Each structure stands twice: as structure tokens, then as C-alpha cells.
mmCIF file of C-alpha atoms and ligand atoms in Angstrom:
data_model
loop_
_atom_site.group_PDB
_atom_site.id
_atom_site.type_symbol
_atom_site.label_atom_id
_atom_site.label_comp_id
_atom_site.label_asym_id
_atom_site.label_seq_id
_atom_site.Cartn_x
_atom_site.Cartn_y
_atom_site.Cartn_z
ATOM 1 C CA MET A 1 -14.700 13.816 15.430
ATOM 2 C CA THR A 2 -11.348 13.307 15.482
ATOM 3 C CA THR A 3 -8.344 14.946 16.148
ATOM 4 C CA ASP A 4 -5.190 15.096 13.931
ATOM 5 C CA ARG A 5 -1.894 15.249 16.022
ATOM 6 C CA THR A 6 1.575 15.280 13.778
ATOM 7 C CA VAL A 7 4.487 13.435 14.855
ATOM 8 C CA PRO A 8 7.973 13.693 13.187
ATOM 9 C CA PHE A 9 10.329 11.511 12.925
ATOM 10 C CA THR A 10 14.157 10.927 11.567
ATOM 11 C CA THR A 11 14.649 7.811 9.081
ATOM 12 C CA GLY A 12 17.355 5.892 9.275
ATOM 13 C CA ASP A 13 19.302 7.868 6.546
ATOM 14 C CA GLY A 14 18.426 11.279 8.060
ATOM 15 C CA ARG A 15 15.038 12.302 5.944
ATOM 16 C CA SER A 16 11.911 13.945 7.555
ATOM 17 C CA LEU A 17 8.926 11.777 7.641
ATOM 18 C CA ASN A 18 5.780 11.773 9.813
ATOM 19 C CA LEU A 19 3.030 10.288 11.963
ATOM 20 C CA LEU A 20 -0.610 11.419 11.923
ATOM 21 C CA HIS A 21 -1.779 10.439 15.881
ATOM 22 C CA VAL A 22 -5.489 10.013 15.168
ATOM 23 C CA ALA A 23 -7.721 11.050 17.986
ATOM 24 C CA GLY A 24 -11.226 9.570 18.445
ATOM 25 C CA GLU A 25 -14.012 10.646 21.533
ATOM 26 C CA GLN A 26 -12.843 7.794 23.734
ATOM 27 C CA THR A 27 -9.762 7.156 24.829
ATOM 28 C CA PRO A 28 -8.106 4.256 23.679
ATOM 29 C CA THR A 29 -8.582 1.122 25.605
ATOM 30 C CA ARG A 30 -6.260 -1.211 23.077
ATOM 31 C CA GLY A 31 -2.701 -0.489 21.804
ATOM 32 C CA PRO A 32 -1.275 0.890 18.775
ATOM 33 C CA VAL A 33 -2.514 0.167 15.361
ATOM 34 C CA LEU A 34 -0.086 1.234 12.468
ATOM 35 C CA LEU A 35 -1.670 2.024 8.581
ATOM 36 C CA VAL A 36 0.805 2.189 6.209
ATOM 37 C CA HIS A 37 -0.492 3.396 3.191
ATOM 38 C CA GLY A 38 0.904 2.553 -0.664
ATOM 39 C CA ALA A 39 2.851 4.024 -3.553
ATOM 40 C CA GLY A 40 2.342 7.248 -4.119
ATOM 41 C CA VAL A 41 -0.363 8.408 -2.428
ATOM 42 C CA ARG A 42 -0.372 9.514 1.823
ATOM 43 C CA ALA A 43 -1.845 8.577 4.893
ATOM 44 C CA ASN A 44 -5.086 10.202 4.191
ATOM 45 C CA ILE A 45 -5.842 7.044 1.954
ATOM 46 C CA PHE A 46 -7.346 5.630 4.949
ATOM 47 C CA ARG A 47 -9.887 8.478 5.846
ATOM 48 C CA PRO A 48 -12.218 8.534 2.485
ATOM 49 C CA PRO A 49 -15.521 10.536 2.454
ATOM 50 C CA VAL A 50 -17.982 7.609 3.527
ATOM 51 C CA ALA A 51 -20.322 7.126 7.174
ATOM 52 C CA THR A 52 -17.398 4.985 8.423
ATOM 53 C CA SER A 53 -14.107 4.830 7.859
ATOM 54 C CA PHE A 54 -11.470 2.291 8.440
ATOM 55 C CA VAL A 55 -9.730 4.625 11.098
ATOM 56 C CA ASP A 56 -13.304 4.999 12.448
ATOM 57 C CA ALA A 57 -13.476 1.360 12.741
ATOM 58 C CA LEU A 58 -10.155 1.084 14.763
ATOM 59 C CA LEU A 59 -11.304 3.820 17.009
ATOM 60 C CA ALA A 60 -14.608 2.500 17.824
ATOM 61 C CA GLU A 61 -12.937 -1.151 18.734
ATOM 62 C CA GLY A 62 -10.997 1.357 20.928
ATOM 63 C CA TYR A 63 -7.463 0.968 19.331
ATOM 64 C CA ASP A 64 -4.879 3.997 19.373
ATOM 65 C CA VAL A 65 -4.683 4.691 15.618
ATOM 66 C CA TRP A 66 -1.209 6.103 13.723
ATOM 67 C CA LEU A 67 -1.162 6.846 9.974
ATOM 68 C CA GLU A 68 2.470 6.769 8.626
ATOM 69 C CA ASN A 69 3.176 9.025 6.021
ATOM 70 C CA TRP A 70 6.715 6.731 4.300
ATOM 71 C CA ARG A 71 8.769 8.529 1.517
ATOM 72 C CA ALA A 72 6.835 8.105 -0.943
ATOM 73 C CA SER A 73 3.769 9.919 0.444
ATOM 74 C CA ILE A 74 3.086 12.770 -1.844
ATOM 75 C CA ASP A 75 2.495 15.243 1.486
ATOM 76 C CA LEU A 76 6.749 15.089 1.408
ATOM 77 C CA PRO A 77 8.766 16.624 -0.996
ATOM 78 C CA PRO A 78 9.395 13.907 -3.926
ATOM 79 C CA CYS A 79 11.899 11.610 -3.878
ATOM 80 C CA GLN A 80 13.525 8.678 -6.308
ATOM 81 C CA TRP A 81 12.919 6.064 -3.603
ATOM 82 C CA THR A 82 13.043 2.159 -3.584
ATOM 83 C CA LEU A 83 11.153 -0.183 -1.292
ATOM 84 C CA ASP A 84 14.629 -1.518 0.086
ATOM 85 C CA GLN A 85 15.361 2.271 1.261
ATOM 86 C CA VAL A 86 11.729 1.928 2.883
ATOM 87 C CA ALA A 87 11.965 -1.367 4.367
ATOM 88 C CA LEU A 88 15.601 -0.553 5.938
ATOM 89 C CA TYR A 89 14.825 3.374 7.066
ATOM 90 C CA ASP A 90 11.193 4.601 6.993
ATOM 91 C CA HIS A 91 9.427 1.509 8.742
ATOM 92 C CA PRO A 92 11.810 0.442 11.516
ATOM 93 C CA ALA A 93 11.950 4.625 12.479
ATOM 94 C CA ALA A 94 7.962 4.983 12.144
ATOM 95 C CA VAL A 95 7.511 1.607 14.739
ATOM 96 C CA GLN A 96 10.060 3.062 16.947
ATOM 97 C CA THR A 97 8.191 6.406 17.458
ATOM 98 C CA VAL A 98 5.378 4.876 17.632
ATOM 99 C CA LEU A 99 6.457 2.769 20.552
ATOM 100 C CA ALA A 100 8.335 5.817 22.448
ATOM 101 C CA GLU A 101 5.285 7.951 21.926
ATOM 102 C CA THR A 102 2.733 5.398 23.386
ATOM 103 C CA GLY A 103 5.421 3.450 25.836
ATOM 104 C CA ALA A 104 3.826 0.515 24.258
ATOM 105 C CA ASN A 105 6.259 -2.729 23.685
ATOM 106 C CA THR A 106 4.464 -4.087 20.400
ATOM 107 C CA LEU A 107 2.221 -2.932 17.963
ATOM 108 C CA LYS A 108 -0.123 -4.140 15.219
ATOM 109 C CA ALA A 109 -0.151 -2.711 11.623
ATOM 110 C CA VAL A 110 -2.231 -2.715 8.587
ATOM 111 C CA ILE A 111 -0.645 -2.006 5.684
ATOM 112 C CA HIS A 112 -1.415 -1.832 1.842
ATOM 113 C CA CYS A 113 0.151 -2.740 -1.452
ATOM 114 C CA GLN A 114 3.792 -1.299 -1.480
ATOM 115 C CA GLY A 115 3.199 0.032 2.171
ATOM 116 C CA SER A 116 2.919 -3.920 2.586
ATOM 117 C CA THR A 117 5.834 -4.766 0.117
ATOM 118 C CA SER A 118 8.232 -2.849 2.029
ATOM 119 C CA PHE A 119 6.623 -3.331 5.492
ATOM 120 C CA THR A 120 6.790 -7.113 4.998
ATOM 121 C CA MET A 121 10.393 -6.885 3.485
ATOM 122 C CA SER A 122 11.633 -5.074 6.702
ATOM 123 C CA ALA A 123 9.605 -7.611 8.967
ATOM 124 C CA VAL A 124 11.432 -10.577 7.145
ATOM 125 C CA ALA A 125 15.014 -8.775 7.529
ATOM 126 C CA GLY A 126 13.898 -8.885 11.096
ATOM 127 C CA LEU A 127 14.214 -5.301 11.413
ATOM 128 C CA LEU A 128 10.139 -4.974 13.003
ATOM 129 C CA PRO A 129 10.621 -7.659 16.208
ATOM 130 C CA GLN A 130 7.931 -4.967 18.203
ATOM 131 C CA VAL A 131 5.281 -5.888 15.537
ATOM 132 C CA ASP A 132 3.338 -8.817 16.599
ATOM 133 C CA VAL A 133 0.205 -8.799 14.099
ATOM 134 C CA ILE A 134 0.427 -7.496 10.470
ATOM 135 C CA VAL A 135 -3.169 -7.292 8.681
ATOM 136 C CA SER A 136 -1.921 -6.961 4.784
ATOM 137 C CA ASN A 137 -3.932 -6.088 1.971
ATOM 138 C CA ALA A 138 -3.349 -6.759 -1.973
ATOM 139 C CA VAL A 139 0.307 -7.896 -2.210
ATOM 140 C CA SER A 140 2.891 -8.409 0.352
ATOM 141 C CA LEU A 141 6.039 -10.855 -0.754
ATOM 142 C CA HIS A 142 5.407 -12.300 -4.220
ATOM 143 C CA PRO A 143 3.646 -9.904 -6.401
ATOM 144 C CA VAL A 144 1.513 -11.434 -9.369
ATOM 145 C CA VAL A 145 -0.276 -9.774 -11.925
ATOM 146 C CA ASN A 146 -2.413 -10.525 -14.936
ATOM 147 C CA GLY A 147 -1.134 -11.312 -18.443
ATOM 148 C CA PRO A 148 -1.408 -7.555 -19.726
ATOM 149 C CA SER A 149 0.050 -5.947 -16.952
ATOM 150 C CA ARG A 150 2.941 -8.033 -16.625
ATOM 151 C CA LEU A 151 3.950 -7.620 -20.498
ATOM 152 C CA LYS A 152 3.781 -3.721 -19.747
ATOM 153 C CA SER A 153 6.065 -4.175 -16.681
ATOM 154 C CA GLN A 154 8.598 -5.977 -18.571
ATOM 155 C CA LEU A 155 8.694 -3.611 -21.811
ATOM 156 C CA ALA A 156 6.378 -0.611 -21.401
ATOM 157 C CA VAL A 157 8.422 1.079 -18.142
ATOM 158 C CA PRO A 158 11.872 0.780 -19.874
ATOM 159 C CA VAL A 159 10.414 2.962 -22.743
ATOM 160 C CA VAL A 160 8.612 4.863 -20.399
ATOM 161 C CA GLY A 161 12.024 5.186 -18.297
ATOM 162 C CA TRP A 162 13.737 7.082 -21.224
ATOM 163 C CA LEU A 163 10.843 9.384 -21.699
ATOM 164 C CA THR A 164 10.542 10.547 -17.538
ATOM 165 C CA ASP A 165 11.683 9.852 -14.592
ATOM 166 C CA TYR A 166 8.312 9.637 -12.777
ATOM 167 C CA LEU A 167 4.427 9.168 -13.511
ATOM 168 C CA ASN A 168 1.999 11.253 -12.163
ATOM 169 C CA PRO A 169 -1.707 10.290 -11.941
ATOM 170 C CA GLN A 170 -2.716 14.571 -12.118
ATOM 171 C CA TRP A 171 -1.404 14.385 -15.420
ATOM 172 C CA GLY A 172 -4.970 13.169 -16.517
ATOM 173 C CA GLU A 173 -6.533 15.934 -15.473
ATOM 174 C CA GLY A 174 -3.935 18.188 -16.768
ATOM 175 C CA ARG A 175 -2.542 19.227 -13.543
ATOM 176 C CA GLY A 176 1.003 19.010 -12.191
ATOM 177 C CA ASP A 177 4.461 19.620 -13.490
ATOM 178 C CA ASP A 178 5.262 18.356 -17.365
ATOM 179 C CA ALA A 179 1.726 18.142 -17.655
ATOM 180 C CA GLY A 180 2.514 20.223 -21.120
ATOM 181 C CA ARG A 181 5.203 17.777 -21.889
ATOM 182 C CA LEU A 182 4.754 15.709 -25.880
ATOM 183 C CA ALA A 183 5.666 12.340 -24.024
ATOM 184 C CA VAL A 184 2.881 13.100 -21.162
ATOM 185 C CA GLN A 185 0.358 13.817 -23.830
ATOM 186 C CA ALA A 186 0.847 10.926 -25.570
ATOM 187 C CA MET A 187 0.462 8.945 -22.621
ATOM 188 C CA ARG A 188 -2.677 10.622 -21.923
ATOM 189 C CA GLY A 189 -4.355 9.637 -25.404
ATOM 190 C CA LEU A 190 -3.308 6.266 -24.803
ATOM 191 C CA VAL A 191 -4.996 6.505 -21.494
ATOM 192 C CA LYS A 192 -8.021 7.689 -23.227
ATOM 193 C CA LEU A 193 -7.815 4.552 -26.097
ATOM 194 C CA THR A 194 -7.302 1.949 -24.004
ATOM 195 C CA GLN A 195 -10.288 3.147 -20.530
ATOM 196 C CA ASN A 196 -13.899 2.846 -20.253
ATOM 197 C CA ASP A 197 -15.722 6.057 -20.071
ATOM 198 C CA CYS A 198 -14.648 7.073 -16.601
ATOM 199 C CA GLU A 199 -14.740 10.579 -16.563
ATOM 200 C CA ASN A 200 -11.995 11.042 -13.806
ATOM 201 C CA GLY A 201 -9.332 12.375 -15.251
ATOM 202 C CA VAL A 202 -6.798 11.377 -12.377
ATOM 203 C CA CYS A 203 -8.618 7.855 -11.720
ATOM 204 C CA ARG A 204 -8.081 6.861 -15.034
ATOM 205 C CA PHE A 205 -4.580 7.522 -15.246
ATOM 206 C CA ALA A 206 -3.800 5.993 -11.684
ATOM 207 C CA SER A 207 -5.596 2.609 -13.555
ATOM 208 C CA PHE A 208 -2.549 3.430 -16.446
ATOM 209 C CA THR A 209 0.366 3.996 -13.825
ATOM 210 C CA TYR A 210 -0.459 0.468 -11.918
ATOM 211 C CA GLY A 211 -1.597 -2.032 -14.316
ATOM 212 C CA ALA A 212 -3.256 -1.907 -17.464
ATOM 213 C CA GLY A 213 -6.923 -1.207 -18.867
ATOM 214 C CA SER A 214 -9.844 -0.423 -16.786
ATOM 215 C CA ASP A 215 -10.803 -0.748 -13.040
ATOM 216 C CA VAL A 216 -7.405 -0.984 -12.127
ATOM 217 C CA LEU A 217 -7.496 -0.291 -8.740
ATOM 218 C CA TRP A 218 -11.023 -0.615 -7.817
ATOM 219 C CA PRO A 219 -14.216 -1.840 -9.572
ATOM 220 C CA HIS A 220 -16.314 1.557 -9.981
ATOM 221 C CA ASP A 221 -19.528 0.162 -8.663
ATOM 222 C CA GLN A 222 -17.729 -0.239 -5.460
ATOM 223 C CA LEU A 223 -17.076 3.144 -4.934
ATOM 224 C CA ASN A 224 -19.749 5.951 -4.117
ATOM 225 C CA THR A 225 -19.193 9.174 -5.643
ATOM 226 C CA ALA A 226 -17.968 11.406 -3.264
ATOM 227 C CA VAL A 227 -15.000 9.123 -2.749
ATOM 228 C CA HIS A 228 -14.677 8.609 -6.734
ATOM 229 C CA ASP A 229 -14.324 12.564 -6.921
ATOM 230 C CA TRP A 230 -12.297 12.933 -3.800
ATOM 231 C CA ILE A 231 -9.574 10.121 -5.478
ATOM 232 C CA SER A 232 -8.696 12.974 -8.165
ATOM 233 C CA GLY A 233 -6.964 14.988 -5.090
ATOM 234 C CA GLU A 234 -5.312 12.043 -3.130
ATOM 235 C CA PHE A 235 -2.715 10.307 -6.050
ATOM 236 C CA GLY A 236 0.434 12.181 -7.108
ATOM 237 C CA ALA A 237 3.909 11.252 -8.501
ATOM 238 C CA VAL A 238 5.822 7.820 -8.262
ATOM 239 C CA PRO A 239 9.339 7.843 -9.465
ATOM 240 C CA LEU A 240 10.840 5.174 -12.025
ATOM 241 C CA THR A 241 12.832 4.030 -9.241
ATOM 242 C CA PHE A 242 9.959 2.074 -7.859
ATOM 243 C CA PHE A 243 8.721 0.803 -11.181
ATOM 244 C CA ASN A 244 12.030 -0.362 -12.096
ATOM 245 C CA GLN A 245 12.207 -2.394 -8.962
ATOM 246 C CA MET A 246 8.634 -3.607 -9.209
ATOM 247 C CA ALA A 247 9.277 -5.060 -12.600
ATOM 248 C CA ARG A 248 12.123 -7.443 -11.781
ATOM 249 C CA CYS A 249 10.165 -8.389 -8.535
ATOM 250 C CA ILE A 250 7.394 -9.214 -11.002
ATOM 251 C CA ALA A 251 9.685 -11.166 -13.174
ATOM 252 C CA ALA A 252 11.595 -13.241 -10.024
ATOM 253 C CA GLY A 253 7.978 -13.674 -8.328
ATOM 254 C CA GLN A 254 8.957 -12.686 -5.393
ATOM 255 C CA MET A 255 10.566 -9.360 -4.148
ATOM 256 C CA VAL A 256 14.258 -8.598 -4.892
ATOM 257 C CA ARG A 257 16.596 -5.982 -3.707
ATOM 258 C CA HIS A 258 17.117 -2.982 -6.166
ATOM 259 C CA GLU A 259 19.692 -1.526 -3.873
ATOM 260 C CA ASP A 260 22.890 -3.187 -1.875
ATOM 261 C CA LEU A 261 22.169 -1.433 1.122
ATOM 262 C CA PRO A 262 23.648 -2.926 4.201
ATOM 263 C CA GLY A 263 21.556 -5.673 6.042
ATOM 264 C CA LEU A 264 19.156 -6.606 3.710
ATOM 265 C CA PRO A 265 19.026 -10.141 1.819
ATOM 266 C CA ALA A 266 19.289 -9.886 -2.205
ATOM 267 C CA ASP A 267 16.169 -12.069 -2.210
ATOM 268 C CA TYR A 268 13.763 -11.268 0.367
ATOM 269 C CA ALA A 269 12.307 -15.070 0.605
ATOM 270 C CA ALA A 270 15.386 -17.280 0.195
ATOM 271 C CA ALA A 271 15.555 -17.354 3.939
ATOM 272 C CA PRO A 272 12.889 -17.988 6.721
ATOM 273 C CA PRO A 273 11.697 -15.332 8.328
ATOM 274 C CA ARG A 274 13.357 -13.452 10.957
ATOM 275 C CA CYS A 275 9.875 -12.232 12.878
ATOM 276 C CA GLN A 276 7.414 -13.617 14.809
ATOM 277 C CA THR A 277 4.646 -11.932 13.382
ATOM 278 C CA ARG A 278 1.470 -13.482 12.615
ATOM 279 C CA PHE A 279 0.342 -12.550 8.865
ATOM 280 C CA ALA A 280 -3.515 -12.056 8.162
ATOM 281 C CA PHE A 281 -3.204 -11.942 4.349
ATOM 282 C CA VAL A 282 -6.554 -10.198 2.616
ATOM 283 C CA ALA A 283 -6.710 -9.865 -1.114
ATOM 284 C CA GLY A 284 -9.914 -8.649 -3.508
ATOM 285 C CA ARG A 285 -10.602 -11.355 -6.217
ATOM 286 C CA ARG A 286 -11.752 -8.226 -8.528
ATOM 287 C CA ASN A 287 -7.910 -6.941 -7.941
ATOM 288 C CA ASN A 288 -6.556 -6.008 -11.311
ATOM 289 C CA CYS A 289 -3.507 -4.397 -10.194
ATOM 290 C CA PHE A 290 -2.062 -7.630 -8.126
ATOM 291 C CA SER A 291 -3.451 -10.725 -8.392
ATOM 292 C CA TRP A 292 -5.272 -12.514 -5.321
ATOM 293 C CA GLN A 293 -2.653 -14.986 -5.479
ATOM 294 C CA SER A 294 -0.571 -12.740 -4.537
ATOM 295 C CA GLN A 295 -1.108 -13.281 -1.247
ATOM 296 C CA GLN A 296 -2.232 -16.803 -1.837
ATOM 297 C CA ASN A 297 1.554 -17.411 -2.588
ATOM 298 C CA SER A 298 2.775 -15.035 1.030
ATOM 299 C CA GLN A 299 0.684 -17.104 2.644
ATOM 300 C CA ALA A 300 1.809 -20.349 1.150
ATOM 301 C CA TRP A 301 5.538 -19.294 1.935
ATOM 302 C CA PHE A 302 5.031 -17.825 5.275
ATOM 303 C CA ASN A 303 3.395 -21.011 6.576
ATOM 304 C CA GLN A 304 5.405 -23.443 4.913
ATOM 305 C CA HIS A 305 8.339 -21.511 7.517
ATOM 306 C CA GLN A 306 5.954 -21.108 10.282
ATOM 307 C CA PRO A 307 2.842 -24.176 10.106
ATOM 308 C CA GLY A 308 -0.504 -23.226 10.338
ATOM 309 C CA ARG A 309 0.554 -19.399 12.094
ATOM 310 C CA HIS A 310 -0.896 -17.574 9.101
ATOM 311 C CA SER A 311 -4.282 -16.974 7.455
ATOM 312 C CA LEU A 312 -5.488 -15.768 4.136
ATOM 313 C CA LYS A 313 -9.081 -14.122 2.847
ATOM 314 C CA VAL A 314 -10.363 -13.173 -0.214
ATOM 315 C CA PHE A 315 -12.901 -10.687 -0.507
ATOM 316 C CA ASP A 316 -14.850 -11.994 -3.789
ATOM 317 C CA ASP A 317 -16.259 -8.477 -4.638
ATOM 318 C CA TYR A 318 -13.525 -6.569 -3.928
ATOM 319 C CA GLY A 319 -10.733 -5.625 -5.901
ATOM 320 C CA HIS A 320 -7.531 -3.373 -4.804
ATOM 321 C CA LEU A 321 -7.896 -0.336 -2.703
ATOM 322 C CA ASP A 322 -12.118 -0.542 -2.267
ATOM 323 C CA VAL A 323 -11.252 -2.660 0.431
ATOM 324 C CA PHE A 324 -10.760 0.068 2.229
ATOM 325 C CA LEU A 325 -12.429 2.897 0.084
ATOM 326 C CA GLY A 326 -15.238 1.328 -0.789
ATOM 327 C CA GLN A 327 -18.782 2.119 -0.293
ATOM 328 C CA HIS A 328 -19.620 -0.801 1.879
ATOM 329 C CA ALA A 329 -16.627 -1.800 2.989
ATOM 330 C CA ALA A 330 -17.758 -1.350 6.579
ATOM 331 C CA ARG A 331 -20.101 -4.009 5.974
ATOM 332 C CA ASP A 332 -18.049 -6.328 4.124
ATOM 333 C CA THR A 333 -14.516 -6.586 4.599
ATOM 334 C CA PHE A 334 -14.155 -4.145 8.562
ATOM 335 C CA PRO A 335 -15.182 -6.925 10.216
ATOM 336 C CA TYR A 336 -12.968 -9.048 8.718
ATOM 337 C CA LEU A 337 -10.076 -6.463 8.870
ATOM 338 C CA LEU A 338 -10.870 -6.191 12.762
ATOM 339 C CA ALA A 339 -11.433 -9.794 13.804
ATOM 340 C CA ALA A 340 -8.028 -9.966 12.065
ATOM 341 C CA LEU A 341 -6.254 -7.782 13.850
ATOM 342 C CA ASP A 342 -7.466 -9.313 17.104
ATOM 343 C CA LYS A 343 -7.083 -12.971 16.911
ATOM 344 C CA PRO A 344 -5.992 -15.864 14.274
ATOM 345 C CA GLN A 345 -8.219 -16.125 11.809
ATOM 346 C CA HIS A 346 -9.180 -19.703 9.898
HETATM 347 ZN ZN1 ZN B 1 -12.728 6.729 -12.290
#
């Protein structure tokens, strides 16, 4: 049994976002942990219908659990965001709000995909000095994708940009604004042609949105039926501003600035990290959205600057989001994630 409290906060550029503070039955015995979702989903992504979610596992360990809805959250009004805006304006304000609410001096964070790229960008730019440990899943500072996805990011993203200024996995079920547009119907046809026999239109269109082919975000054998059904309501619109930035980052092999904002470097990996945060990088070997080598490259980069400090764990049977959503994740991945939050794992 948990209860939620929504804590609004205002970003550095005046946008209204919020945090969900999740209280379990016991009073926390440890400090705050901030969970940061990926693009086009929301804080709720960490609470799938499984016996023990990652939030449950954190509460059982005594952590004080906070979920951040940053500007990409589908619980908030849609906007044309860039990762630079998020790194500069959203995450520092979220961290400061959690510290102010809890009275803690530091916090730990578990960050996923584009929550992870943007949070890591913010950390290396010196904007998150109060975050002492980060567990990062899938990708952080060095995006690597497979051949078809790379081709798609370089060739298809500009074409899609002529047709629409956002992509919405809800279109896979004929839902959402613009679902009836000819361009959207053409994309749905393409998705049907290029993917497996999964019957969930949102699942299929999410694969198309975030990669090439099937099983981009999870190997289907890792999800139970309830979670596979549940994701239909958990994926929404993602703006082309993000895909344009990511296409440039994939081409560069590292995160690069898309927008010239004060205090942010043009190239996030050009200078040593301006943080003492310990990173535990994790990835699934079956990830077809970002290759596990993304995290290998980032661990190598951080350890080059801060030798021996940062770890890497690759889960052989896992993909992208099933690291958190998988039906056996509580058995297979959570023990490592919790251990990595607590102390260095090598
Ligand atoms: Zn599916």
C-alpha cells in the first residue's frame, strides 16, 4: 500500500512541473532517491502492474522515493523540448525541490534513457553537485544504436520532420490528435509491414518511434500480459526537436548541444566532468533502442577522468525498459540496482 503526494515545482525557465512523493507503510530509514523517466512517458513508468515494482523494492529498502515528471512527461502539456533545456532547467530544480522538502543535503538518482542523457548532461555541466550516486540505464553520454536505427536517425528523421512536428505511439491504435492524417496512416502501414505479430498497436508504434524493427524497447518474452496491455496508456507524443538533437548526437557518438543555452557546453564530453558523482552504468544486452555499448563508452569516459570510480553491468537477457518493467526484474535486475545505489559494485 502506497500513497502519493504531488509536489509542484517551477523550472529555471518558468515551466510548471511536478514530483510524485511515494510513501510506503514504513517511515524511510534512508535518504531520498529520485527516479527519472524517459521520453514520451511519465513518472508512472516505474510502477507497472507486477508483483514488486522498482518503487516497491526501493521502499522496502527504506528509501524515500521521489518520481520526477520532467517536461517530456505525458502528464504535462506537450512542448517542443530539447535535452539542453531539460539539463539546464528541469533536473536542477527537481533536485533542489527534493532536498528542500526532505531536509537532506544529498540524494541518489536512478535515471533511464532520455531522463538519463539529460540528467548526465546536467551533472557533467556541474549543475547537480548534490547528487552523490547515479544509477543510469540504457544510455547516458554516448548514444550508440544499431545499423538500421542509425540509418533511420540520419535519413528518416528529416523526412518525418517535413510531415509532422511530433510522433505519438497512440497513433498505433488510431488514437490522439492527427491520427487520421494521411501521413500518420502511411506510417501505420509502414509499421505493420516492418514488425512482428504483436497485436498491441501502441507497442508496435513505440518500436517504430524509438528504433527500427520489432522488440526495440523490450524483448516480448520479458513482459507479462498485464504490463504489455498497460503500456498502451503509458506512451505519448514526443517532439521532433528531440529526435533532431538525438540524430546529431548519434552521428557525433556523444551528447552535443542542440540549443545554445547559457552555461552549457557545445560538446558535453569535451571537458572532464564537473561532478564527483559516482555512476553505476547498467544496460541490457538485448537493447535494440540504444546498444549496450552506449554505457560501456560512458563508463570508459568517466573512468578515464576519474579512474576506478564508475562501474558497468550488462544484463544478458534484458533489453531497454524491461530492466524496470520485466516480469522477473525483481529477481534479475533489482538486486543489482539496489546494491549499486548503496555502494560501489565492481
Ligand atoms: Zn508488443
